[in-house]
C-alpha cells in the first residue's frame, strides 16, 4: 500500500527562484535563506520519496483570471514550466504520476471533494521554488510530482478547515493505492506577507511562530482561523497558509517535528519551513504493545475453551 511518510511546508517566493537561476545564492542576503534548507535536502535525500504531492497555488500563470478552480489536481504525465514574464524558469519540467493521480481523483471525488482535473497544465514558482529548496538544482527532479493547485488568489479561497479535511481525504486515497509507494506531501506559500496596498511589506513573526507551533501540535486550532483573521495577522497573501493545512490533514494527529526554519525576509515574505513526519508503525512495535485488559480476558477465555474441548 502507498503511504504518506511526511509533510513539508515551505514559502515559494519567486525571488528565491530568481536567485537560483541567476547564480546569486552565495550572496549574504540569499545565503541566509538557502542555508536553512541544507538539512532539509539531506533529509529528503535519505527519505527518498517515490512521489511528491505538491500543494501550491497558481499565480494567474496556468489559469489566468478567466477560470479559477478551487482545487485542481494535475493528472498529466508532464507539467511544463510556466512563463511568468521572464520566460520559463530554467528548471526541469515536472513529471507527474498519472496512475496515482487518477486514483486520488477517483477516491477524493467519490469522497465528496469535487476536484478539477487538469490533464494539461503549466506550473509556476508556487511549485518549482519549493522543489528547488528541497531537491536543489538537479537535471531531472528525483521523483514524480503530483501538483494540486489551490485558489488563494481570488476571493473566496477555500477555508482552512476544508483544506484540512481535503488532506484527510488525500490520505485515504493514498492509503487505498495498492502499490508500495512512499509519498511526501508539500504545502507551500506563506508565511506572513503582503505584496501590495497600504500594508505592503507586512511581516508578523509572532503570528508565524505560533502558526508553526500549532501546525505541529494543535492543527485543529489553525483550522478555525477565518480568512479575515489570517489576512489581518499575516497579510493579504498570508492567506496562502490555508494550503499548509492540506499537508497537515494528510498526516497523523500526532507527528514528529523533524526540522524547522524561519527567516525574515526573502523579498517581501517571511520564509517559514517545517518537516513533519508520521510516526512509523512497525508491526514489531504493535506486537510488543500491551493488549487492553478486556482483550486479554477474552483471549484467556478462548484458551480455556480450547483446553476444555
Ligand atoms: C512574493 C511572495 C510570494 O508568495 C509570491 O507568490 C509572490 C511574491 C514576494 O515575497 O515577493
Ligand atoms: Fe505566492
CSV table of C-alpha atoms and ligand atoms in Angstrom, one decimal, residues 12-14 59 125 193 195 240 266-269, ligand 1:
chain,number,residue,atom,x,y,z
A,12,UNK,CA,7.6,29.8,-2.5
A,13,UNK,CA,8.9,33.4,-3.0
A,14,UNK,CA,9.7,33.9,-6.7
A,59,UNK,CA,-0.4,32.8,-9.6
A,125,UNK,CA,7.1,29.3,-9.0
A,193,UNK,CA,3.5,38.7,3.6
A,195,UNK,CA,2.6,42.4,-1.7
A,240,UNK,CA,-1.7,31.1,1.2
A,266,UNK,CA,13.1,37.0,1.4
A,267,UNK,CA,11.8,39.6,-1.0
A,268,UNK,CA,8.5,40.6,0.8
A,269,UNK,CA,8.0,37.4,2.7
B,1,LIG,C1,6.4,37.1,-3.2
B,1,LIG,C2,5.9,36.1,-2.4
B,1,LIG,C3,5.0,35.2,-3.0
B,1,LIG,O1,4.5,34.1,-2.3
B,1,LIG,C4,4.6,35.3,-4.3
B,1,LIG,O2,3.7,34.5,-4.8
B,1,LIG,C5,5.0,36.5,-5.0
B,1,LIG,C6,5.9,37.4,-4.4
B,1,LIG,C7,7.4,38.1,-2.6
B,1,LIG,O3,7.8,38.0,-1.4
B,1,LIG,O4,7.9,39.0,-3.3
